Amino acid sequence: MTRRPQRSSGAGGGRLRRRRWACAPVLLLFSAGCGGGDVTEYEIEVLRALPHDSTAYTQGLVLHDGHFFESTGRYGQSTLRRVDMATGAVLESRSLDEDLFGEGLARVGDSLVQLTWKEGKAIVYGIPGLDSISAFEYEGEGWGLCHDGTSLYMSDGSATLTVRDPETFQTTGTVPVTRNGFSARDLNELECVGDHVWANVYL
């Protein structure tokens, strides 16, 4: 079962491709389509526990080139970090301005895109070095973000995912998400895996 994102009149609308959707509140994963079909429940087996800074308010996490890249939140404490997987040691860190609350994170080629919660700003960093190289502006809140190699998918706490052009951050489409016929709100951190978008549901 597939669901084509609704096209908008924004730039790049013709670039959208057909995708399947999987959404996950805590440990539940919805069947492909998110359109009110049967809900599939998966059992999770923990294979390994890794050390991690317990004070970090993790909002986004990306695995790349043997390291974790982590976006942390809270005003006055938000950062972008490169973390050693085995030890949990922070190898590099960039602090956000005190009036920015770090949120979702996605890798696009040799760069990282970090959302902010209520400030309407997405910061672009280079890899390696984590130097801020540019920024995008958007309306509404920023929660989760992922990249499938073609498009960015963004959550804002609502039941709708926004599809964005990774080069301009312009909206190219939207995807309403439902569970058993009802809107699935509070979509938070996202991961693009294969033909699916996996969504954590906040709380």
PDB file of C-alpha atoms in Angstrom:
ATOM      1  CA  MET A   1       0.000   0.000   0.000  1.00  0.00           C
ATOM      2  CA  THR A   2       1.426   3.371  -0.945  1.00  0.00           C
ATOM      3  CA  ARG A   3       0.467   6.969  -0.386  1.00  0.00           C
ATOM      4  CA  ARG A   4       1.599   9.728  -2.707  1.00  0.00           C
ATOM      5  CA  PRO A   5       2.417  12.992  -0.900  1.00  0.00           C
ATOM      6  CA  GLN A   6       0.017  15.816  -1.760  1.00  0.00           C
ATOM      7  CA  ARG A   7       1.718  18.208  -4.101  1.00  0.00           C
ATOM      8  CA  SER A   8       1.860  21.880  -3.374  1.00  0.00           C
ATOM      9  CA  SER A   9       2.396  24.756  -5.753  1.00  0.00           C
ATOM     10  CA  GLY A  10       5.888  25.289  -4.287  1.00  0.00           C
ATOM     11  CA  ALA A  11       9.070  24.856  -6.279  1.00  0.00           C
ATOM     12  CA  GLY A  12      10.108  21.294  -7.016  1.00  0.00           C
ATOM     13  CA  GLY A  13       6.636  19.811  -6.668  1.00  0.00           C
ATOM     14  CA  GLY A  14       7.227  17.558  -9.663  1.00  0.00           C
ATOM     15  CA  ARG A  15      10.182  15.863  -7.962  1.00  0.00           C
ATOM     16  CA  LEU A  16       8.106  13.973  -5.391  1.00  0.00           C
ATOM     17  CA  ARG A  17       8.141  10.229  -5.685  1.00  0.00           C
ATOM     18  CA  ARG A  18       5.860   7.535  -4.344  1.00  0.00           C
ATOM     19  CA  ARG A  19       6.731   6.414  -0.797  1.00  0.00           C
ATOM     20  CA  ARG A  20       5.389   4.057   1.822  1.00  0.00           C
ATOM     21  CA  TRP A  21       5.018   5.299   5.397  1.00  0.00           C
ATOM     22  CA  ALA A  22       5.588   3.639   8.740  1.00  0.00           C
ATOM     23  CA  CYS A  23       4.950   5.559  11.936  1.00  0.00           C
ATOM     24  CA  ALA A  24       5.932   4.533  15.447  1.00  0.00           C
ATOM     25  CA  PRO A  25       4.630   5.695  18.814  1.00  0.00           C
ATOM     26  CA  VAL A  26       7.199   4.418  21.313  1.00  0.00           C
ATOM     27  CA  LEU A  27       7.456   0.723  20.291  1.00  0.00           C
ATOM     28  CA  LEU A  28       4.459   0.512  17.958  1.00  0.00           C
ATOM     29  CA  LEU A  29       4.925   0.668  14.194  1.00  0.00           C
ATOM     30  CA  PHE A  30       1.980   1.339  11.908  1.00  0.00           C
ATOM     31  CA  SER A  31       1.496  -0.666   8.741  1.00  0.00           C
ATOM     32  CA  ALA A  32       2.560   0.938   5.489  1.00  0.00           C
ATOM     33  CA  GLY A  33       0.333   3.752   4.358  1.00  0.00           C
ATOM     34  CA  CYS A  34      -0.625   5.172   7.780  1.00  0.00           C
ATOM     35  CA  GLY A  35      -4.136   5.345   6.408  1.00  0.00           C
ATOM     36  CA  GLY A  36      -6.220   3.548   8.984  1.00  0.00           C
ATOM     37  CA  GLY A  37      -5.268  -0.076   8.287  1.00  0.00           C
ATOM     38  CA  ASP A  38      -4.273  -2.661  10.839  1.00  0.00           C
ATOM     39  CA  VAL A  39      -1.601  -1.607  13.300  1.00  0.00           C
ATOM     40  CA  THR A  40       1.397  -3.933  13.438  1.00  0.00           C
ATOM     41  CA  GLU A  41       3.170  -4.383  16.770  1.00  0.00           C
ATOM     42  CA  TYR A  42       6.865  -5.278  16.829  1.00  0.00           C
ATOM     43  CA  GLU A  43       8.946  -6.694  19.644  1.00  0.00           C
ATOM     44  CA  ILE A  44      12.226  -4.874  20.193  1.00  0.00           C
ATOM     45  CA  GLU A  45      15.375  -6.765  21.176  1.00  0.00           C
ATOM     46  CA  VAL A  46      18.139  -4.654  22.741  1.00  0.00           C
ATOM     47  CA  LEU A  47      21.436  -5.847  21.287  1.00  0.00           C
ATOM     48  CA  ARG A  48      23.797  -3.436  23.045  1.00  0.00           C
ATOM     49  CA  ALA A  49      23.751  -0.439  25.366  1.00  0.00           C
ATOM     50  CA  LEU A  50      26.119   2.442  24.629  1.00  0.00           C
ATOM     51  CA  PRO A  51      27.303   5.103  27.102  1.00  0.00           C
ATOM     52  CA  HIS A  52      25.816   8.558  26.656  1.00  0.00           C
ATOM     53  CA  ASP A  53      25.837  11.957  28.351  1.00  0.00           C
ATOM     54  CA  SER A  54      22.818  11.756  30.668  1.00  0.00           C
ATOM     55  CA  THR A  55      22.513  15.562  30.753  1.00  0.00           C
ATOM     56  CA  ALA A  56      22.021  15.797  26.977  1.00  0.00           C
ATOM     57  CA  TYR A  57      18.410  16.504  26.004  1.00  0.00           C
ATOM     58  CA  THR A  58      18.638  14.569  22.745  1.00  0.00           C
ATOM     59  CA  GLN A  59      16.357  15.825  19.961  1.00  0.00           C
ATOM     60  CA  GLY A  60      17.979  14.428  16.804  1.00  0.00           C
ATOM     61  CA  LEU A  61      20.496  11.646  16.175  1.00  0.00           C
ATOM     62  CA  VAL A  62      22.352  10.708  12.990  1.00  0.00           C
ATOM     63  CA  LEU A  63      24.829   7.844  12.527  1.00  0.00           C
ATOM     64  CA  HIS A  64      27.505   8.679   9.947  1.00  0.00           C
ATOM     65  CA  ASP A  65      31.087   7.631   9.296  1.00  0.00           C
ATOM     66  CA  GLY A  66      31.378   5.736  12.578  1.00  0.00           C
ATOM     67  CA  HIS A  67      30.133   8.585  14.776  1.00  0.00           C
ATOM     68  CA  PHE A  68      26.877   9.839  16.215  1.00  0.00           C
ATOM     69  CA  PHE A  69      25.917  13.397  15.325  1.00  0.00           C
ATOM     70  CA  GLU A  70      23.522  14.630  17.992  1.00  0.00           C
ATOM     71  CA  SER A  71      21.251  17.640  18.290  1.00  0.00           C
ATOM     72  CA  THR A  72      20.439  18.604  21.874  1.00  0.00           C
ATOM     73  CA  GLY A  73      17.745  20.971  23.083  1.00  0.00           C
ATOM     74  CA  ARG A  74      16.818  23.392  25.892  1.00  0.00           C
ATOM     75  CA  TYR A  75      17.299  27.140  25.723  1.00  0.00           C
ATOM     76  CA  GLY A  76      20.815  28.140  26.667  1.00  0.00           C
ATOM     77  CA  GLN A  77      22.023  24.515  26.409  1.00  0.00           C
ATOM     78  CA  SER A  78      21.335  23.508  22.804  1.00  0.00           C
ATOM     79  CA  THR A  79      24.246  22.033  20.859  1.00  0.00           C
ATOM     80  CA  LEU A  80      25.292  20.062  17.819  1.00  0.00           C
ATOM     81  CA  ARG A  81      27.773  17.333  18.747  1.00  0.00           C
ATOM     82  CA  ARG A  82      29.949  14.648  17.200  1.00  0.00           C
ATOM     83  CA  VAL A  83      30.033  11.740  19.623  1.00  0.00           C
ATOM     84  CA  ASP A  84      32.239   8.657  19.847  1.00  0.00           C
ATOM     85  CA  MET A  85      29.910   5.666  19.591  1.00  0.00           C
ATOM     86  CA  ALA A  86      31.907   3.314  21.816  1.00  0.00           C
ATOM     87  CA  THR A  87      32.661   5.656  24.698  1.00  0.00           C
ATOM     88  CA  GLY A  88      30.014   8.366  24.475  1.00  0.00           C
ATOM     89  CA  ALA A  89      32.736  11.006  24.526  1.00  0.00           C
ATOM     90  CA  VAL A  90      31.852  14.307  22.860  1.00  0.00           C
ATOM     91  CA  LEU A  91      34.549  14.850  20.213  1.00  0.00           C
ATOM     92  CA  GLU A  92      33.246  18.158  18.830  1.00  0.00           C
ATOM     93  CA  SER A  93      30.480  20.489  19.938  1.00  0.00           C
ATOM     94  CA  ARG A  94      28.889  23.661  18.609  1.00  0.00           C
ATOM     95  CA  SER A  95      26.615  25.698  20.880  1.00  0.00           C
ATOM     96  CA  LEU A  96      23.494  27.363  19.535  1.00  0.00           C
ATOM     97  CA  ASP A  97      22.577  30.921  20.461  1.00  0.00           C
ATOM     98  CA  GLU A  98      20.791  31.066  23.807  1.00  0.00           C
ATOM     99  CA  ASP A  99      17.499  31.990  22.157  1.00  0.00           C
ATOM    100  CA  LEU A 100      17.512  28.836  19.974  1.00  0.00           C
ATOM    101  CA  PHE A 101      16.180  25.420  21.020  1.00  0.00           C
ATOM    102  CA  GLY A 102      17.825  22.608  19.034  1.00  0.00           C
ATOM    103  CA  GLU A 103      15.556  19.961  17.525  1.00  0.00           C
ATOM    104  CA  GLY A 104      15.628  17.394  14.685  1.00  0.00           C
ATOM    105  CA  LEU A 105      18.751  16.631  12.665  1.00  0.00           C
ATOM    106  CA  ALA A 106      19.363  15.177   9.198  1.00  0.00           C
ATOM    107  CA  ARG A 107      22.420  14.580   7.015  1.00  0.00           C
ATOM    108  CA  VAL A 108      22.314  15.812   3.426  1.00  0.00           C
ATOM    109  CA  GLY A 109      25.531  14.808   1.651  1.00  0.00           C
ATOM    110  CA  ASP A 110      28.451  16.519   3.379  1.00  0.00           C
ATOM    111  CA  SER A 111      26.264  18.706   5.559  1.00  0.00           C
ATOM    112  CA  LEU A 112      23.934  18.467   8.552  1.00  0.00           C
ATOM    113  CA  VAL A 113      20.639  20.340   8.868  1.00  0.00           C
ATOM    114  CA  GLN A 114      19.483  21.121  12.423  1.00  0.00           C
ATOM    115  CA  LEU A 115      15.971  22.362  13.185  1.00  0.00           C
ATOM    116  CA  THR A 116      15.003  24.746  15.951  1.00  0.00           C
ATOM    117  CA  TRP A 117      11.780  24.404  17.898  1.00  0.00           C
ATOM    118  CA  LYS A 118       9.864  27.705  17.748  1.00  0.00           C
ATOM    119  CA  GLU A 119      12.392  29.997  16.079  1.00  0.00           C
ATOM    120  CA  GLY A 120      11.756  29.045  12.434  1.00  0.00           C
ATOM    121  CA  LYS A 121      15.431  28.556  11.686  1.00  0.00           C
ATOM    122  CA  ALA A 122      17.243  25.534  10.247  1.00  0.00           C
ATOM    123  CA  ILE A 123      21.033  25.703  10.598  1.00  0.00           C
ATOM    124  CA  VAL A 124      23.299  24.008   8.052  1.00  0.00           C
ATOM    125  CA  TYR A 125      26.711  22.718   9.181  1.00  0.00           C
ATOM    126  CA  GLY A 126      29.590  21.288   7.207  1.00  0.00           C
ATOM    127  CA  ILE A 127      31.052  17.819   7.764  1.00  0.00           C
ATOM    128  CA  PRO A 128      33.721  17.558   9.071  1.00  0.00           C
ATOM    129  CA  GLY A 129      34.290  20.474  11.417  1.00  0.00           C
ATOM    130  CA  LEU A 130      30.661  21.293  12.225  1.00  0.00           C
ATOM    131  CA  ASP A 131      31.108  24.850  10.985  1.00  0.00           C
ATOM    132  CA  SER A 132      27.859  26.718  10.396  1.00  0.00           C
ATOM    133  CA  ILE A 133      27.729  27.471   6.673  1.00  0.00           C
ATOM    134  CA  SER A 134      24.167  28.685   6.045  1.00  0.00           C
ATOM    135  CA  ALA A 135      20.621  28.719   7.396  1.00  0.00           C
ATOM    136  CA  PHE A 136      17.053  28.364   6.164  1.00  0.00           C
ATOM    137  CA  GLU A 137      13.894  29.984   7.485  1.00  0.00           C
ATOM    138  CA  TYR A 138      10.524  28.276   7.814  1.00  0.00           C
ATOM    139  CA  GLU A 139       7.143  28.913   9.401  1.00  0.00           C
ATOM    140  CA  GLY A 140       5.777  26.939  12.333  1.00  0.00           C
ATOM    141  CA  GLU A 141       7.564  24.640  14.741  1.00  0.00           C
ATOM    142  CA  GLY A 142      10.445  22.267  14.025  1.00  0.00           C
ATOM    143  CA  TRP A 143      10.422  18.815  15.638  1.00  0.00           C
ATOM    144  CA  GLY A 144      11.915  15.948  13.604  1.00  0.00           C
ATOM    145  CA  LEU A 145      13.794  15.752  10.298  1.00  0.00           C
ATOM    146  CA  CYS A 146      15.131  13.057   7.975  1.00  0.00           C
ATOM    147  CA  HIS A 147      16.481  12.794   4.425  1.00  0.00           C
ATOM    148  CA  ASP A 148      15.825   9.913   2.030  1.00  0.00           C
ATOM    149  CA  GLY A 149      18.465  10.891  -0.520  1.00  0.00           C
ATOM    150  CA  THR A 150      16.029  13.030  -2.504  1.00  0.00           C
ATOM    151  CA  SER A 151      13.771  14.966  -0.141  1.00  0.00           C
ATOM    152  CA  LEU A 152      13.655  16.110   3.473  1.00  0.00           C
ATOM    153  CA  TYR A 153      10.724  15.075   5.659  1.00  0.00           C
ATOM    154  CA  MET A 154       9.892  17.308   8.599  1.00  0.00           C
ATOM    155  CA  SER A 155       7.515  17.027  11.552  1.00  0.00           C
ATOM    156  CA  ASP A 156       6.124  19.953  13.530  1.00  0.00           C
ATOM    157  CA  GLY A 157       4.147  18.199  16.264  1.00  0.00           C
ATOM    158  CA  SER A 158       1.010  17.959  14.144  1.00  0.00           C
ATOM    159  CA  ALA A 159      -0.412  15.001  12.210  1.00  0.00           C
ATOM    160  CA  THR A 160       1.117  16.241   8.944  1.00  0.00           C
ATOM    161  CA  LEU A 161       4.644  15.684   7.638  1.00  0.00           C
ATOM    162  CA  THR A 162       6.088  18.384   5.383  1.00  0.00           C
ATOM    163  CA  VAL A 163       8.207  17.405   2.388  1.00  0.00           C
ATOM    164  CA  ARG A 164      11.011  19.877   1.611  1.00  0.00           C
ATOM    165  CA  ASP A 165      13.625  20.458  -1.060  1.00  0.00           C
ATOM    166  CA  PRO A 166      17.023  19.851   0.602  1.00  0.00           C
ATOM    167  CA  GLU A 167      18.693  22.614  -1.424  1.00  0.00           C
ATOM    168  CA  THR A 168      16.158  25.395  -0.776  1.00  0.00           C
ATOM    169  CA  PHE A 169      14.114  24.043   2.171  1.00  0.00           C
ATOM    170  CA  GLN A 170      11.001  25.056   0.255  1.00  0.00           C
ATOM    171  CA  THR A 171       7.879  22.954   0.821  1.00  0.00           C
ATOM    172  CA  THR A 172       7.187  20.532  -2.043  1.00  0.00           C
ATOM    173  CA  GLY A 173       4.374  18.524  -0.499  1.00  0.00           C
ATOM    174  CA  THR A 174       2.635  17.295   2.644  1.00  0.00           C
ATOM    175  CA  VAL A 175       1.665  13.890   4.019  1.00  0.00           C
ATOM    176  CA  PRO A 176      -1.261  13.615   6.466  1.00  0.00           C
ATOM    177  CA  VAL A 177      -0.748  10.728   8.908  1.00  0.00           C
ATOM    178  CA  THR A 178      -3.641   8.825  10.487  1.00  0.00           C
ATOM    179  CA  ARG A 179      -3.979   5.811  12.753  1.00  0.00           C
ATOM    180  CA  ASN A 180      -7.204   3.814  12.499  1.00  0.00           C
ATOM    181  CA  GLY A 181      -8.844   6.753  10.744  1.00  0.00           C
ATOM    182  CA  PHE A 182      -7.837   9.375  13.298  1.00  0.00           C
ATOM    183  CA  SER A 183      -5.091  11.987  13.035  1.00  0.00           C
ATOM    184  CA  ALA A 184      -1.797  10.778  14.550  1.00  0.00           C
ATOM    185  CA  ARG A 185      -0.587  13.932  16.271  1.00  0.00           C
ATOM    186  CA  ASP A 186       2.690  14.669  18.102  1.00  0.00           C
ATOM    187  CA  LEU A 187       4.885  13.149  15.380  1.00  0.00           C
ATOM    188  CA  ASN A 188       8.385  13.862  16.629  1.00  0.00           C
ATOM    189  CA  GLU A 189      11.799  12.473  15.656  1.00  0.00           C
ATOM    190  CA  LEU A 190      11.911  10.963  12.154  1.00  0.00           C
ATOM    191  CA  GLU A 191      14.146   8.432  10.439  1.00  0.00           C
ATOM    192  CA  CYS A 192      14.121   7.740   6.696  1.00  0.00           C
ATOM    193  CA  VAL A 193      14.878   4.028   6.224  1.00  0.00           C
ATOM    194  CA  GLY A 194      14.432   2.475   2.808  1.00  0.00           C
ATOM    195  CA  ASP A 195      10.926   3.238   1.550  1.00  0.00           C
ATOM    196  CA  HIS A 196       9.609   4.185   4.978  1.00  0.00           C
ATOM    197  CA  VAL A 197       9.592   7.155   7.297  1.00  0.00           C
ATOM    198  CA  TRP A 198       9.663   6.043  10.926  1.00  0.00           C
ATOM    199  CA  ALA A 199       8.138   8.502  13.390  1.00  0.00           C
ATOM    200  CA  ASN A 200       8.426   8.601  17.161  1.00  0.00           C
ATOM    201  CA  VAL A 201       5.277   9.925  18.827  1.00  0.00           C
ATOM    202  CA  TYR A 202       6.126  12.342  21.630  1.00  0.00           C
ATOM    203  CA  LEU A 203       5.263  11.026  25.113  1.00  0.00           C
TER     204      LEU A 203
END
